[in-house]
Amino acid sequence: MLKVRRQEAILSILNTNKSVEVAQLSKDLQVTEMTIRRDLKELEDKGQLVRMHGGARKAGFSSYSVISHEKKAQIHIEEKKEIAQKCVNLLDEHDIVFLGSGTTIGYIVDLLPTVDMTLITNSLSIFNRLQERNFQSTILIGGRYRHSTDTFYGVFANDMIRQFRVAKAFIGTNGITGINVTTTYEDEGQGNQLILDNAEQRYIVSDFSKLEISALYTFYSLKNINALITDSKITEAQKQYYEHFTKVL
């Protein structure tokens, strides 16, 4: 069977069963398990499935549900604090840092050391918290404002983001599926992509509940970041899987 037909067959089986096993595919398609593993890797690289131990599952089988910024602030609080501490441990005096929007990143502000840093954000609430802590060198990205995500976005925001080169960028996500880092709104995703491209060190922050979840728009690849920063509730299998693409902290 030609590779393209074989991979079409794999995707067809996934559409029906939601998950597949390497051994069963090898038997059904009459090829070696090594061939199946190569097929699964190619399909995963295209974002069409997610490999797991011994097989694969359909990409985006679990999807992200939109939750208001206020409600998100009330869930997984301890996990978000754990992630925030890991982020702060990566910071150095005199750093130029971009803090994206999101409740997880909001906890970074509470833990920031009072040292000389330049802090840039596209989140109104994070900017206000920085002011409350009397950080002197802060920059707020302007543009259209979306209340549900507490984010400035759009043409004006992106024009401003393009001007910056930062040492470190910390960006949240609505879901990670395979190598794909996703968000609900494509216009916000475009801004995230711009600042990550302009950062020397790129970090995606995500608590355990957003792993193996897909939102609408893919804005970055795990292969192009320095680390995925998550909490201790990540499973060992998930950690090993994501470590194929990037460091997991």
Short mmCIF file of N, CA and C in Angstrom, two decimals, residues 24-132:
data_model
loop_
_atom_site.label_atom_id
_atom_site.label_comp_id
_atom_site.label_asym_id
_atom_site.label_seq_id
_atom_site.Cartn_x
_atom_site.Cartn_y
_atom_site.Cartn_z
N GLN A 24 -2.00 -2.97 16.30
CA GLN A 24 -3.20 -3.29 15.54
C GLN A 24 -3.13 -2.70 14.12
N LEU A 25 -2.61 -1.48 14.00
CA LEU A 25 -2.46 -0.88 12.68
C LEU A 25 -1.50 -1.69 11.82
N SER A 26 -0.42 -2.15 12.43
CA SER A 26 0.55 -2.96 11.71
C SER A 26 -0.10 -4.22 11.14
N LYS A 27 -0.94 -4.83 11.95
CA LYS A 27 -1.64 -6.05 11.51
C LYS A 27 -2.67 -5.73 10.43
N ASP A 28 -3.47 -4.69 10.65
CA ASP A 28 -4.55 -4.37 9.71
C ASP A 28 -4.02 -3.91 8.35
N LEU A 29 -2.92 -3.13 8.37
CA LEU A 29 -2.40 -2.55 7.13
C LEU A 29 -1.27 -3.37 6.54
N GLN A 30 -0.88 -4.43 7.25
CA GLN A 30 0.11 -5.38 6.75
C GLN A 30 1.46 -4.72 6.44
N VAL A 31 1.91 -3.93 7.39
CA VAL A 31 3.25 -3.33 7.32
C VAL A 31 3.89 -3.46 8.70
N THR A 32 5.18 -3.17 8.80
CA THR A 32 5.88 -3.30 10.07
C THR A 32 5.45 -2.21 11.05
N GLU A 33 5.67 -2.48 12.33
CA GLU A 33 5.37 -1.47 13.35
C GLU A 33 6.25 -0.24 13.16
N MET A 34 7.49 -0.42 12.70
CA MET A 34 8.37 0.72 12.44
C MET A 34 7.77 1.64 11.38
N THR A 35 7.19 1.04 10.35
CA THR A 35 6.55 1.84 9.30
C THR A 35 5.37 2.63 9.86
N ILE A 36 4.58 1.98 10.71
CA ILE A 36 3.44 2.67 11.33
C ILE A 36 3.92 3.82 12.20
N ARG A 37 4.98 3.60 12.96
CA ARG A 37 5.50 4.68 13.82
C ARG A 37 5.97 5.87 12.98
N ARG A 38 6.59 5.59 11.85
CA ARG A 38 7.01 6.69 10.97
C ARG A 38 5.79 7.45 10.43
N ASP A 39 4.76 6.69 10.06
CA ASP A 39 3.53 7.33 9.59
C ASP A 39 2.92 8.22 10.66
N LEU A 40 2.86 7.71 11.88
CA LEU A 40 2.27 8.47 12.98
C LEU A 40 3.06 9.74 13.25
N LYS A 41 4.38 9.65 13.17
CA LYS A 41 5.20 10.84 13.39
C LYS A 41 4.94 11.88 12.30
N GLU A 42 4.87 11.45 11.05
CA GLU A 42 4.60 12.39 9.96
C GLU A 42 3.23 13.05 10.12
N LEU A 43 2.24 12.27 10.49
CA LEU A 43 0.90 12.82 10.68
C LEU A 43 0.84 13.76 11.87
N GLU A 44 1.59 13.44 12.91
CA GLU A 44 1.64 14.33 14.07
C GLU A 44 2.30 15.65 13.70
N ASP A 45 3.39 15.59 12.94
CA ASP A 45 4.08 16.82 12.52
C ASP A 45 3.16 17.72 11.71
N LYS A 46 2.17 17.14 11.05
CA LYS A 46 1.18 17.91 10.29
C LYS A 46 0.00 18.35 11.16
N GLY A 47 0.03 17.97 12.45
CA GLY A 47 -1.04 18.35 13.36
C GLY A 47 -2.31 17.54 13.22
N GLN A 48 -2.21 16.35 12.59
CA GLN A 48 -3.41 15.56 12.31
C GLN A 48 -3.71 14.50 13.36
N LEU A 49 -2.77 14.26 14.26
CA LEU A 49 -3.00 13.34 15.36
C LEU A 49 -2.00 13.65 16.46
N VAL A 50 -2.18 12.99 17.61
CA VAL A 50 -1.27 13.13 18.74
C VAL A 50 -0.77 11.75 19.12
N ARG A 51 0.54 11.56 19.04
CA ARG A 51 1.10 10.26 19.41
C ARG A 51 1.06 10.04 20.92
N MET A 52 0.80 8.82 21.32
CA MET A 52 0.84 8.40 22.72
C MET A 52 1.65 7.12 22.79
N HIS A 53 1.91 6.66 24.01
CA HIS A 53 2.67 5.42 24.18
C HIS A 53 1.91 4.27 23.53
N GLY A 54 2.53 3.66 22.52
CA GLY A 54 1.93 2.51 21.86
C GLY A 54 0.90 2.81 20.80
N GLY A 55 0.70 4.10 20.50
CA GLY A 55 -0.32 4.42 19.50
C GLY A 55 -0.49 5.92 19.31
N ALA A 56 -1.72 6.33 19.05
CA ALA A 56 -2.01 7.74 18.81
C ALA A 56 -3.49 8.00 19.05
N ARG A 57 -3.82 9.27 19.23
CA ARG A 57 -5.22 9.66 19.36
C ARG A 57 -5.50 10.80 18.40
N LYS A 58 -6.76 11.03 18.17
CA LYS A 58 -7.18 12.08 17.25
C LYS A 58 -6.80 13.45 17.80
N ALA A 59 -6.22 14.29 16.98
CA ALA A 59 -5.87 15.65 17.40
C ALA A 59 -7.14 16.44 17.67
N GLY A 60 -7.12 17.18 18.79
CA GLY A 60 -8.27 18.01 19.10
C GLY A 60 -9.48 17.23 19.59
N PHE A 61 -9.27 15.98 20.02
CA PHE A 61 -10.39 15.18 20.52
C PHE A 61 -11.04 15.87 21.72
N SER A 62 -10.22 16.50 22.56
CA SER A 62 -10.73 17.36 23.62
C SER A 62 -10.58 18.79 23.16
N SER A 63 -11.58 19.61 23.36
CA SER A 63 -11.51 20.98 22.89
C SER A 63 -11.67 21.95 24.06
N TYR A 64 -11.12 23.15 23.85
CA TYR A 64 -11.13 24.17 24.88
C TYR A 64 -12.50 24.84 24.96
N SER A 65 -13.00 25.00 26.16
CA SER A 65 -14.25 25.73 26.38
C SER A 65 -13.92 27.13 26.87
N VAL A 66 -14.52 28.14 26.25
CA VAL A 66 -14.23 29.52 26.60
C VAL A 66 -14.77 29.83 28.00
N ILE A 67 -13.90 30.33 28.86
CA ILE A 67 -14.25 30.69 30.22
C ILE A 67 -13.83 32.14 30.42
N SER A 68 -14.61 32.90 31.14
CA SER A 68 -14.28 34.30 31.34
C SER A 68 -13.00 34.45 32.16
N HIS A 69 -12.34 35.61 31.98
CA HIS A 69 -11.10 35.89 32.71
C HIS A 69 -11.33 35.80 34.21
N GLU A 70 -12.47 36.30 34.67
CA GLU A 70 -12.77 36.30 36.11
C GLU A 70 -12.91 34.87 36.64
N LYS A 71 -13.59 34.00 35.89
CA LYS A 71 -13.77 32.62 36.34
C LYS A 71 -12.45 31.85 36.31
N LYS A 72 -11.63 32.10 35.27
CA LYS A 72 -10.35 31.41 35.19
C LYS A 72 -9.46 31.75 36.38
N ALA A 73 -9.62 32.96 36.91
CA ALA A 73 -8.80 33.38 38.05
C ALA A 73 -9.11 32.58 39.31
N GLN A 74 -10.25 31.89 39.32
CA GLN A 74 -10.68 31.17 40.53
C GLN A 74 -10.39 29.68 40.48
N ILE A 75 -9.78 29.18 39.41
CA ILE A 75 -9.54 27.74 39.30
C ILE A 75 -8.04 27.45 39.19
N HIS A 76 -7.65 26.27 39.70
CA HIS A 76 -6.26 25.79 39.64
C HIS A 76 -5.28 26.82 40.20
N ILE A 77 -5.65 27.44 41.30
CA ILE A 77 -4.84 28.53 41.85
C ILE A 77 -3.47 28.04 42.29
N GLU A 78 -3.40 26.94 43.02
CA GLU A 78 -2.11 26.46 43.52
C GLU A 78 -1.19 26.06 42.37
N GLU A 79 -1.75 25.46 41.34
CA GLU A 79 -0.95 25.07 40.18
C GLU A 79 -0.39 26.31 39.48
N LYS A 80 -1.19 27.35 39.38
CA LYS A 80 -0.74 28.58 38.74
C LYS A 80 0.37 29.25 39.55
N LYS A 81 0.26 29.20 40.86
CA LYS A 81 1.31 29.76 41.71
C LYS A 81 2.61 28.97 41.55
N GLU A 82 2.49 27.67 41.43
CA GLU A 82 3.68 26.82 41.22
C GLU A 82 4.37 27.19 39.91
N ILE A 83 3.59 27.36 38.87
CA ILE A 83 4.14 27.73 37.57
C ILE A 83 4.79 29.11 37.65
N ALA A 84 4.13 30.05 38.31
CA ALA A 84 4.65 31.41 38.42
C ALA A 84 6.01 31.43 39.09
N GLN A 85 6.18 30.62 40.13
CA GLN A 85 7.47 30.57 40.82
C GLN A 85 8.57 30.05 39.89
N LYS A 86 8.24 29.06 39.08
CA LYS A 86 9.22 28.55 38.11
C LYS A 86 9.62 29.64 37.11
N CYS A 87 8.65 30.45 36.71
CA CYS A 87 8.95 31.54 35.78
C CYS A 87 9.87 32.57 36.41
N VAL A 88 9.55 32.95 37.62
CA VAL A 88 10.35 33.96 38.32
C VAL A 88 11.79 33.48 38.51
N ASN A 89 11.96 32.19 38.73
CA ASN A 89 13.31 31.65 38.91
C ASN A 89 14.18 31.81 37.67
N LEU A 90 13.57 32.07 36.53
CA LEU A 90 14.31 32.23 35.28
C LEU A 90 14.73 33.67 35.01
N LEU A 91 14.27 34.60 35.83
CA LEU A 91 14.51 36.02 35.59
C LEU A 91 15.82 36.50 36.20
N ASP A 92 16.41 37.50 35.56
CA ASP A 92 17.64 38.11 36.04
C ASP A 92 17.47 39.62 36.10
N GLU A 93 18.27 40.25 36.93
CA GLU A 93 18.26 41.70 37.00
C GLU A 93 18.61 42.29 35.63
N HIS A 94 17.95 43.37 35.29
CA HIS A 94 18.13 44.11 34.04
C HIS A 94 17.49 43.41 32.83
N ASP A 95 16.77 42.34 33.05
CA ASP A 95 16.06 41.68 31.95
C ASP A 95 15.00 42.60 31.35
N ILE A 96 14.77 42.44 30.06
CA ILE A 96 13.60 43.01 29.39
C ILE A 96 12.65 41.85 29.17
N VAL A 97 11.46 41.93 29.79
CA VAL A 97 10.57 40.77 29.87
C VAL A 97 9.19 41.12 29.32
N PHE A 98 8.65 40.23 28.50
CA PHE A 98 7.27 40.37 28.05
C PHE A 98 6.40 39.39 28.82
N LEU A 99 5.34 39.91 29.43
CA LEU A 99 4.36 39.10 30.14
C LEU A 99 3.05 39.13 29.37
N GLY A 100 2.65 38.01 28.81
CA GLY A 100 1.40 37.94 28.09
C GLY A 100 0.21 38.02 29.02
N SER A 101 -0.97 37.95 28.47
CA SER A 101 -2.18 37.99 29.29
C SER A 101 -2.45 36.60 29.85
N GLY A 102 -3.34 36.53 30.83
CA GLY A 102 -3.70 35.24 31.40
C GLY A 102 -3.54 35.22 32.91
N THR A 103 -4.39 34.45 33.56
CA THR A 103 -4.39 34.41 35.02
C THR A 103 -3.15 33.74 35.58
N THR A 104 -2.59 32.77 34.87
CA THR A 104 -1.36 32.14 35.35
C THR A 104 -0.22 33.14 35.38
N ILE A 105 -0.09 33.90 34.31
CA ILE A 105 0.98 34.89 34.25
C ILE A 105 0.75 36.00 35.27
N GLY A 106 -0.51 36.25 35.61
CA GLY A 106 -0.79 37.24 36.64
C GLY A 106 -0.10 36.95 37.95
N TYR A 107 0.04 35.68 38.29
CA TYR A 107 0.70 35.32 39.54
C TYR A 107 2.20 35.60 39.50
N ILE A 108 2.78 35.68 38.30
CA ILE A 108 4.19 36.04 38.21
C ILE A 108 4.43 37.41 38.82
N VAL A 109 3.51 38.33 38.56
CA VAL A 109 3.66 39.70 39.06
C VAL A 109 3.77 39.72 40.58
N ASP A 110 2.97 38.89 41.25
CA ASP A 110 2.99 38.87 42.71
C ASP A 110 4.32 38.39 43.27
N LEU A 111 5.07 37.61 42.47
CA LEU A 111 6.31 37.01 42.95
C LEU A 111 7.56 37.70 42.41
N LEU A 112 7.39 38.69 41.55
CA LEU A 112 8.55 39.35 40.95
C LEU A 112 9.45 39.99 42.00
N PRO A 113 10.75 39.78 41.91
CA PRO A 113 11.66 40.46 42.83
C PRO A 113 11.73 41.95 42.50
N THR A 114 11.97 42.75 43.49
CA THR A 114 12.03 44.20 43.28
C THR A 114 13.44 44.59 42.83
N VAL A 115 13.77 44.19 41.61
CA VAL A 115 15.05 44.53 41.01
C VAL A 115 14.79 45.28 39.72
N ASP A 116 15.84 45.83 39.15
CA ASP A 116 15.71 46.63 37.94
C ASP A 116 15.41 45.72 36.74
N MET A 117 14.20 45.82 36.21
CA MET A 117 13.79 45.10 35.01
C MET A 117 12.84 45.98 34.21
N THR A 118 12.81 45.77 32.92
CA THR A 118 11.80 46.40 32.07
C THR A 118 10.73 45.38 31.77
N LEU A 119 9.49 45.71 32.08
CA LEU A 119 8.38 44.77 31.97
C LEU A 119 7.35 45.29 30.98
N ILE A 120 7.06 44.48 29.97
CA ILE A 120 6.13 44.85 28.91
C ILE A 120 4.96 43.87 28.94
N THR A 121 3.74 44.37 28.76
CA THR A 121 2.58 43.49 28.76
C THR A 121 1.48 44.03 27.85
N ASN A 122 0.64 43.13 27.37
CA ASN A 122 -0.56 43.52 26.62
C ASN A 122 -1.82 43.26 27.43
N SER A 123 -1.65 43.08 28.74
CA SER A 123 -2.77 42.81 29.66
C SER A 123 -2.99 44.01 30.57
N LEU A 124 -4.20 44.53 30.58
CA LEU A 124 -4.50 45.69 31.43
C LEU A 124 -4.37 45.35 32.90
N SER A 125 -4.90 44.20 33.33
CA SER A 125 -4.86 43.86 34.75
C SER A 125 -3.42 43.61 35.22
N ILE A 126 -2.61 43.00 34.38
CA ILE A 126 -1.21 42.78 34.76
C ILE A 126 -0.47 44.11 34.85
N PHE A 127 -0.73 45.01 33.91
CA PHE A 127 -0.11 46.33 33.98
C PHE A 127 -0.50 47.05 35.27
N ASN A 128 -1.79 46.98 35.63
CA ASN A 128 -2.24 47.64 36.86
C ASN A 128 -1.59 47.03 38.09
N ARG A 129 -1.40 45.73 38.10
CA ARG A 129 -0.74 45.08 39.24
C ARG A 129 0.73 45.48 39.32
N LEU A 130 1.36 45.65 38.18
CA LEU A 130 2.74 46.13 38.18
C LEU A 130 2.82 47.53 38.78
N GLN A 131 1.83 48.37 38.48
CA GLN A 131 1.81 49.72 39.04
C GLN A 131 1.60 49.68 40.55
N GLU A 132 0.75 48.78 41.00
CA GLU A 132 0.50 48.64 42.43
C GLU A 132 1.77 48.23 43.17
#
